[in-house]
mmCIF file of C-alpha atoms and ligand atoms in Angstrom:
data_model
loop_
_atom_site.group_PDB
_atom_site.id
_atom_site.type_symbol
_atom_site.label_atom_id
_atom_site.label_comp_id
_atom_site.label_asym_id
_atom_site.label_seq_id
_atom_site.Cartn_x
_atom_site.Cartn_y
_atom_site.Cartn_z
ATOM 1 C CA UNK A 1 16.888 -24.646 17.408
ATOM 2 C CA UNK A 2 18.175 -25.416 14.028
ATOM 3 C CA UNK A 3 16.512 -23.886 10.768
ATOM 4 C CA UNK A 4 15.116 -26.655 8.394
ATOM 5 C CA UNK A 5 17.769 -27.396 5.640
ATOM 6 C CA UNK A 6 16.772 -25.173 2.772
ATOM 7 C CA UNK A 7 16.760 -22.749 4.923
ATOM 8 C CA UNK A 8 20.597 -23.181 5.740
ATOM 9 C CA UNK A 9 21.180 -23.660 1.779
ATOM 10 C CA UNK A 10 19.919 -20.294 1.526
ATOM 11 C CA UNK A 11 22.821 -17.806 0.132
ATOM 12 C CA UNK A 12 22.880 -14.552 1.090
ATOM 13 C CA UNK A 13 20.214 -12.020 -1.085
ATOM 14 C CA UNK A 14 22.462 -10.652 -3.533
ATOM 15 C CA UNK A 15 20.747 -6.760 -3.279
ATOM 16 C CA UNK A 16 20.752 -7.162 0.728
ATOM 17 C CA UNK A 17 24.920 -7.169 0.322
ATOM 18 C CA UNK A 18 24.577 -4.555 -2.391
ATOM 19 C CA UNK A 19 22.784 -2.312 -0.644
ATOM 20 C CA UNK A 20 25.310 -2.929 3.061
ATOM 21 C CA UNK A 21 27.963 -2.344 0.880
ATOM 22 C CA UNK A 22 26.195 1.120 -0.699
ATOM 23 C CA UNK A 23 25.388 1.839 2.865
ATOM 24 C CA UNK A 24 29.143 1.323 4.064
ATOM 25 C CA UNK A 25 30.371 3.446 1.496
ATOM 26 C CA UNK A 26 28.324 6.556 1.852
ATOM 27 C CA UNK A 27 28.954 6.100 5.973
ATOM 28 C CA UNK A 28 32.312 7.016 4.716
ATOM 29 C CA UNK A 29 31.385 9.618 2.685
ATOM 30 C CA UNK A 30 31.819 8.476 -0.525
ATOM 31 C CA UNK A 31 29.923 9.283 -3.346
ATOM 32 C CA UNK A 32 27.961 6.424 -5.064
ATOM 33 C CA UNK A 33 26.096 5.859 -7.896
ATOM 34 C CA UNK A 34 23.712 2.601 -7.381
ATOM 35 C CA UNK A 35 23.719 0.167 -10.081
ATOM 36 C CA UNK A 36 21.279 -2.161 -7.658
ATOM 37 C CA UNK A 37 18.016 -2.863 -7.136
ATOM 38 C CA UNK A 38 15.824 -0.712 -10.345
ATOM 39 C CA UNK A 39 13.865 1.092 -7.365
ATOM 40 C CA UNK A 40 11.521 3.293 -9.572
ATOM 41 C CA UNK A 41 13.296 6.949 -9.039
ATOM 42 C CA UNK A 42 10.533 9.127 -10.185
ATOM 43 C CA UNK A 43 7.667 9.834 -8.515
ATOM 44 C CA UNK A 44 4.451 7.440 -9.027
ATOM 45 C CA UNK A 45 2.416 9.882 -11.803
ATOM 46 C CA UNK A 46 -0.093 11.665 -9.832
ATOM 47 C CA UNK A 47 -2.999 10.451 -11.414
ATOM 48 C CA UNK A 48 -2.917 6.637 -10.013
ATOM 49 C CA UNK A 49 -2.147 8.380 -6.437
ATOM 50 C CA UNK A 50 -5.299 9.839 -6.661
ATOM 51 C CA UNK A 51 -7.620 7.027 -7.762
ATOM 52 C CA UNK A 52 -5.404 4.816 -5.080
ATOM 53 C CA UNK A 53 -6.525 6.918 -2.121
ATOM 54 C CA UNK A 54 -9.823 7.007 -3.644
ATOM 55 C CA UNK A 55 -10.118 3.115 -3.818
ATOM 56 C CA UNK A 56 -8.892 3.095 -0.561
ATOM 57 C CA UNK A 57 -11.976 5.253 0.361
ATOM 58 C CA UNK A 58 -14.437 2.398 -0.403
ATOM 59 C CA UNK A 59 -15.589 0.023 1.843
ATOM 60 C CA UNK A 60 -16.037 -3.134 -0.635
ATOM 61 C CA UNK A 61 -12.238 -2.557 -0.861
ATOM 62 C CA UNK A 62 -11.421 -3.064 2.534
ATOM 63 C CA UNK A 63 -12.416 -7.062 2.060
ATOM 64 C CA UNK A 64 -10.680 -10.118 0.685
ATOM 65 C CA UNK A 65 -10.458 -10.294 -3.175
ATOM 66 C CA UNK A 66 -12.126 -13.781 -4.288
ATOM 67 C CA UNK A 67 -9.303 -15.904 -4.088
ATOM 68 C CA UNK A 68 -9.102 -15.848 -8.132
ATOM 69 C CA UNK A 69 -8.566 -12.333 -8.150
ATOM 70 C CA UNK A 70 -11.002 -9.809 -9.161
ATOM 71 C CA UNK A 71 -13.236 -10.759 -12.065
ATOM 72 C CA UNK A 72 -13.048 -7.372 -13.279
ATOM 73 C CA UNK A 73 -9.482 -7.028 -12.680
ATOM 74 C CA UNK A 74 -8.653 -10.149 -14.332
ATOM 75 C CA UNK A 75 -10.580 -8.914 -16.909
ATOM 76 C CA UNK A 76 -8.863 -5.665 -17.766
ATOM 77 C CA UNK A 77 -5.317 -7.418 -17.404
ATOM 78 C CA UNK A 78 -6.770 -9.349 -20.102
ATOM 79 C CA UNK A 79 -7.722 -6.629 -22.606
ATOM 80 C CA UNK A 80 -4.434 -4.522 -21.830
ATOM 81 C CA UNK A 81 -2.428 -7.629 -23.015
ATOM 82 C CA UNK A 82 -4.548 -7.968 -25.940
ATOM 83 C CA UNK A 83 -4.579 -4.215 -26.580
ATOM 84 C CA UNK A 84 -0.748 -4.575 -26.077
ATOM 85 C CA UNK A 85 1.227 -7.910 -27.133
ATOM 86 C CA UNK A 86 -1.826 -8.910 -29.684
ATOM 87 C CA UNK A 87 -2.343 -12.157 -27.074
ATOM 88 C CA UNK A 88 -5.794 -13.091 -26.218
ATOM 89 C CA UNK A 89 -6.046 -14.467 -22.967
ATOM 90 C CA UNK A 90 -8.710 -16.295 -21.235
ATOM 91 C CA UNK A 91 -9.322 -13.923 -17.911
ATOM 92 C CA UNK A 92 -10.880 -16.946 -16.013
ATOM 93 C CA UNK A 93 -8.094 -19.707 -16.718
ATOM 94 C CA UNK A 94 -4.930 -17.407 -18.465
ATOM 95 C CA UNK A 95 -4.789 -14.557 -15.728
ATOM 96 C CA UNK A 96 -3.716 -14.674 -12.029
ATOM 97 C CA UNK A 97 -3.076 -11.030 -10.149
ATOM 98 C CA UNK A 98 -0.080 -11.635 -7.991
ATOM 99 C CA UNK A 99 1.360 -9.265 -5.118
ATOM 100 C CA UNK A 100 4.712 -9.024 -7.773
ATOM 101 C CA UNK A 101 6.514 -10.799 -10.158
ATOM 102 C CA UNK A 102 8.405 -12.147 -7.310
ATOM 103 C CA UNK A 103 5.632 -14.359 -5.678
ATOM 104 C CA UNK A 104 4.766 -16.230 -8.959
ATOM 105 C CA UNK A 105 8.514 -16.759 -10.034
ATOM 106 C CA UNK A 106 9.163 -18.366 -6.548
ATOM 107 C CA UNK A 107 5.727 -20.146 -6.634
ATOM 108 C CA UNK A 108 6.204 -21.348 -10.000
ATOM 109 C CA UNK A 109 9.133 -23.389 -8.941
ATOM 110 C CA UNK A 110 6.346 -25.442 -6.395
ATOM 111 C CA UNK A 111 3.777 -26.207 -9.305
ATOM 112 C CA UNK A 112 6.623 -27.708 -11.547
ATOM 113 C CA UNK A 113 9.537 -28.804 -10.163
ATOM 114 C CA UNK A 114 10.337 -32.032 -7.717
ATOM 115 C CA UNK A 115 13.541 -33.216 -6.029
ATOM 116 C CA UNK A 116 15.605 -34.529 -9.107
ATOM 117 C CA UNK A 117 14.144 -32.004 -11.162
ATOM 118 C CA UNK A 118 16.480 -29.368 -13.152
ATOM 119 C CA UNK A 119 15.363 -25.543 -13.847
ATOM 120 C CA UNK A 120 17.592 -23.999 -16.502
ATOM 121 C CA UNK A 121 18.474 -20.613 -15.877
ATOM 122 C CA UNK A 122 20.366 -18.036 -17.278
ATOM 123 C CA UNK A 123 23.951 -16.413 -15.711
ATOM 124 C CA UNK A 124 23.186 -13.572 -15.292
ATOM 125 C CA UNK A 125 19.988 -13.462 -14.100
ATOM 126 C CA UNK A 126 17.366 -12.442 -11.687
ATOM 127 C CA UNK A 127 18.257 -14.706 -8.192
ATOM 128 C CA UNK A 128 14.595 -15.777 -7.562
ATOM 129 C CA UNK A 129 15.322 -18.006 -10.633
ATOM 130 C CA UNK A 130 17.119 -20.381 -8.489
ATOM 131 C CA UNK A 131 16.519 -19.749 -5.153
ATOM 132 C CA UNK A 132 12.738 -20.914 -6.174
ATOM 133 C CA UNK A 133 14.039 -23.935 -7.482
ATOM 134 C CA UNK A 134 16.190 -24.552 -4.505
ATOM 135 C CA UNK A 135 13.519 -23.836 -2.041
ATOM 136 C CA UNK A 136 11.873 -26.920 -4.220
ATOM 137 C CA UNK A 137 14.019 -29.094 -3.912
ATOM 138 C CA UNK A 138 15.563 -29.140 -7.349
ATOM 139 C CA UNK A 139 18.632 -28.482 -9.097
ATOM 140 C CA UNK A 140 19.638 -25.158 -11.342
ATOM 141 C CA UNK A 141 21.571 -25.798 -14.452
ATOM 142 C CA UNK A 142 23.296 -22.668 -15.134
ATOM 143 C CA UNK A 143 22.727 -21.340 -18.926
ATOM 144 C CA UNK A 144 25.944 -19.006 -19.648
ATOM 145 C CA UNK A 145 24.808 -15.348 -21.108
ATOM 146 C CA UNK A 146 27.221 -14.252 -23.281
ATOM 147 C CA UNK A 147 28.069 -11.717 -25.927
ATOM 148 C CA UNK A 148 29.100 -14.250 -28.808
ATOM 149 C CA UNK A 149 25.283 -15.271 -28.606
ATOM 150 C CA UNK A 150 23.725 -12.337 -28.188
ATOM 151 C CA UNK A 151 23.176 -12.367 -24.720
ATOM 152 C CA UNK A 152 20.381 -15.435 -25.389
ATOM 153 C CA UNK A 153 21.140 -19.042 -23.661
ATOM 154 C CA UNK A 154 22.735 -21.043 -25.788
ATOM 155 C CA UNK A 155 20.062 -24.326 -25.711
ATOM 156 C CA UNK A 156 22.332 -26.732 -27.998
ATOM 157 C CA UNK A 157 24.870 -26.395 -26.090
ATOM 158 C CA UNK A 158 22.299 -28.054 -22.534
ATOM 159 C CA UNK A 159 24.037 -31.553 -22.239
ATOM 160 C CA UNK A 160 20.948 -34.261 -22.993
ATOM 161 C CA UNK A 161 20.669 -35.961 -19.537
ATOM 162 C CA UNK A 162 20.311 -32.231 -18.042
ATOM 163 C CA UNK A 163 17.503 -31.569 -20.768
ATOM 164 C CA UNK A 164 16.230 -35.223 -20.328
ATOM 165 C CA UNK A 165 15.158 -33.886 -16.199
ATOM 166 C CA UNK A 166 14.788 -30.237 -16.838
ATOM 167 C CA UNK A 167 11.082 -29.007 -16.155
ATOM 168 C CA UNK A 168 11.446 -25.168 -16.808
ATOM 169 C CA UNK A 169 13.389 -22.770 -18.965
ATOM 170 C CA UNK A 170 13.731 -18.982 -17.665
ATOM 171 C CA UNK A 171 13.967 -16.712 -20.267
ATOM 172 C CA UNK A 172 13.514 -12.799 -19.147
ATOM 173 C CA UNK A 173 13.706 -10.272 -22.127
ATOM 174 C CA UNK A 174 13.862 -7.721 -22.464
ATOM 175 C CA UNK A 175 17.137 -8.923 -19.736
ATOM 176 C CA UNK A 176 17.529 -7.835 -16.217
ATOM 177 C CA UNK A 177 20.812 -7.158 -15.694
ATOM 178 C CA UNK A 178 22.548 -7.411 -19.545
ATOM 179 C CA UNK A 179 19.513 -4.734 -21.179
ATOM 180 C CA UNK A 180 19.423 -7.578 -23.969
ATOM 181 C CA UNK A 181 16.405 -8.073 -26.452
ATOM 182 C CA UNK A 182 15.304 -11.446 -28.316
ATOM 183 C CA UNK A 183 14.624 -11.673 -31.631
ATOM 184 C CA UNK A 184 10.969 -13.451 -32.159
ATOM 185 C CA UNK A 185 12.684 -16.215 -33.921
ATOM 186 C CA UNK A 186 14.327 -16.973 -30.679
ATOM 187 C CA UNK A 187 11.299 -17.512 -29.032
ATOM 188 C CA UNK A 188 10.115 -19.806 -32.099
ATOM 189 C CA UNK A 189 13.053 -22.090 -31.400
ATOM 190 C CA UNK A 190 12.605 -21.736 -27.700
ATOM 191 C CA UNK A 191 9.135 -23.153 -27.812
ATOM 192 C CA UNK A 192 10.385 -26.314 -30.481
ATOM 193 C CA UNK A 193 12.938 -27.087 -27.853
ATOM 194 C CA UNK A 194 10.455 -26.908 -25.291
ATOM 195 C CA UNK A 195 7.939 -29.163 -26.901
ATOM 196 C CA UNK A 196 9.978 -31.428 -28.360
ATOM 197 C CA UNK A 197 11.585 -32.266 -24.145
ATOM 198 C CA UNK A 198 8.279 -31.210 -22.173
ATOM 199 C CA UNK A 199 9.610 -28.588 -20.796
ATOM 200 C CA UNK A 200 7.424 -25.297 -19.494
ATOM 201 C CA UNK A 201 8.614 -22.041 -20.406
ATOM 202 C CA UNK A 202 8.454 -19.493 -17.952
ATOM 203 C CA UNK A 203 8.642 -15.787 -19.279
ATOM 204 C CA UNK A 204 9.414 -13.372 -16.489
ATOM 205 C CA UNK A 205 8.401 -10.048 -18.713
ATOM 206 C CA UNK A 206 8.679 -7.870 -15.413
HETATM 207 C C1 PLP B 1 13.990 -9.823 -13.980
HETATM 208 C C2 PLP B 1 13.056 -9.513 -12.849
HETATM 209 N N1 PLP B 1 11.996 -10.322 -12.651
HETATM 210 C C3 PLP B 1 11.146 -10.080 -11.626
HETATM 211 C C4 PLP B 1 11.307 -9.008 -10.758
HETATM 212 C C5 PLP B 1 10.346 -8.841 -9.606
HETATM 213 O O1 PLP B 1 9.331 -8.016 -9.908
HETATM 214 P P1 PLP B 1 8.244 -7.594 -8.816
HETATM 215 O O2 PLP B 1 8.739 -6.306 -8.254
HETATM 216 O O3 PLP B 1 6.965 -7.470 -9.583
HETATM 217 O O4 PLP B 1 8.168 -8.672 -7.759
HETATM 218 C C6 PLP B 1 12.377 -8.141 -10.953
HETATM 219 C C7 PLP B 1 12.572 -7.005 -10.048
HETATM 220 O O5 PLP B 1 13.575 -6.348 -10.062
HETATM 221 C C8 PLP B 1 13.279 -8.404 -12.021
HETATM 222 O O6 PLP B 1 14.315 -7.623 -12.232
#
């Protein structure tokens, strides 16, 4: 049976090959150092163990959530964002507990973008990016990071027809993989280029 087309347009998971290739190597024997996927390499602080297996001891947590979420953990994401980006969110219409970042970038691509539609998307830059917009039936227009700009997309430089279709800027800083920051007044002109063309801006602060 043949796999429905997206599925055949799907490239190859860029840390699956990293990790074969890591895996190949040490068959041989040789020593490597893995610049892949940022698995967490210290152990999860003891505390949150603790109150995990404890949670895990009560009943009411053995159920569904409310499809929402949890009112009260809605609720404390709230106040934690307040407490640390100054941002006051609304917990019953701003604040949506996902199983990772993951879900909602590849989701997000569904609630915005149609066939015709363009995602802009910076190179380098975290795969789900465009594989969500793929999987939706849109187009990626690639946004070159490079040193001479600070590692930050260049948006004059988006010919107008792309920015007349695109739905959705990424912009991820601090940046997975170049370590870069942006300066607030990036994120000022980010948001004027966004409202001026209608355009969503979705910040993956993982
Ligand atoms: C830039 C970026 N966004 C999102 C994610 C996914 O995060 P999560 O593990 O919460 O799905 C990662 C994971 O490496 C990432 O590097």
């Amino acid at each position: 049976m043949r796999l429905s087309k997206r599925m055949e347009k799907l490239p190859p998971y860029l840390f699956v090959g990293i990790s074969r290739t890591i895996a190949e190597k040490r068959a041989r024997g040789e020593e490597v150092i893995s610049f892949g996927i940022g698995d967490p390499d210290i152990p999860t602080p003891q505390h949150i163990v603790e109150a995990e297996i404890a949670a895990s001891r009560v009943p009411a947590n053995h159920r569904y959530p409310e499809t929402d979420g949890l009112p009260r953990l809605r609720e404390a994401i709230a106040r934690w964002y307040k407490g640390r980006f100054g941002v006051t969110l609304d917990p019953n219409k701003e604040v949506v507990p996902l199983i990772g970042a993951k879900e909602g970038i590849g989701h997000m691509a569904f609630c915005f973008l149609d066939p015709g539609d363009v995602a802009l998307v910076p190179d380098p830059g975290y795969p789900v990016y465009s594989i969500g917009t793929m999987f939706a039936g849109a187009d990626t227009h690639w946004l070159p990071l490079a040193e001479a700009n600070g590692w930050l997309p260049d948006l004059d430089a988006i010919p107008p027809d792309v920015v007349k279709k695109a739905k959705l800027l990424w912009l991820n800083y601090p940046n997975n993989p170049t370590a870069a920051l942006a300066p607030a007044g990036y994120y000022q002109r980010a948001i004027d280029f966004a409202r001026r063309n209608d355009i969503a801006i979705m910040h993956d602060a993982c």
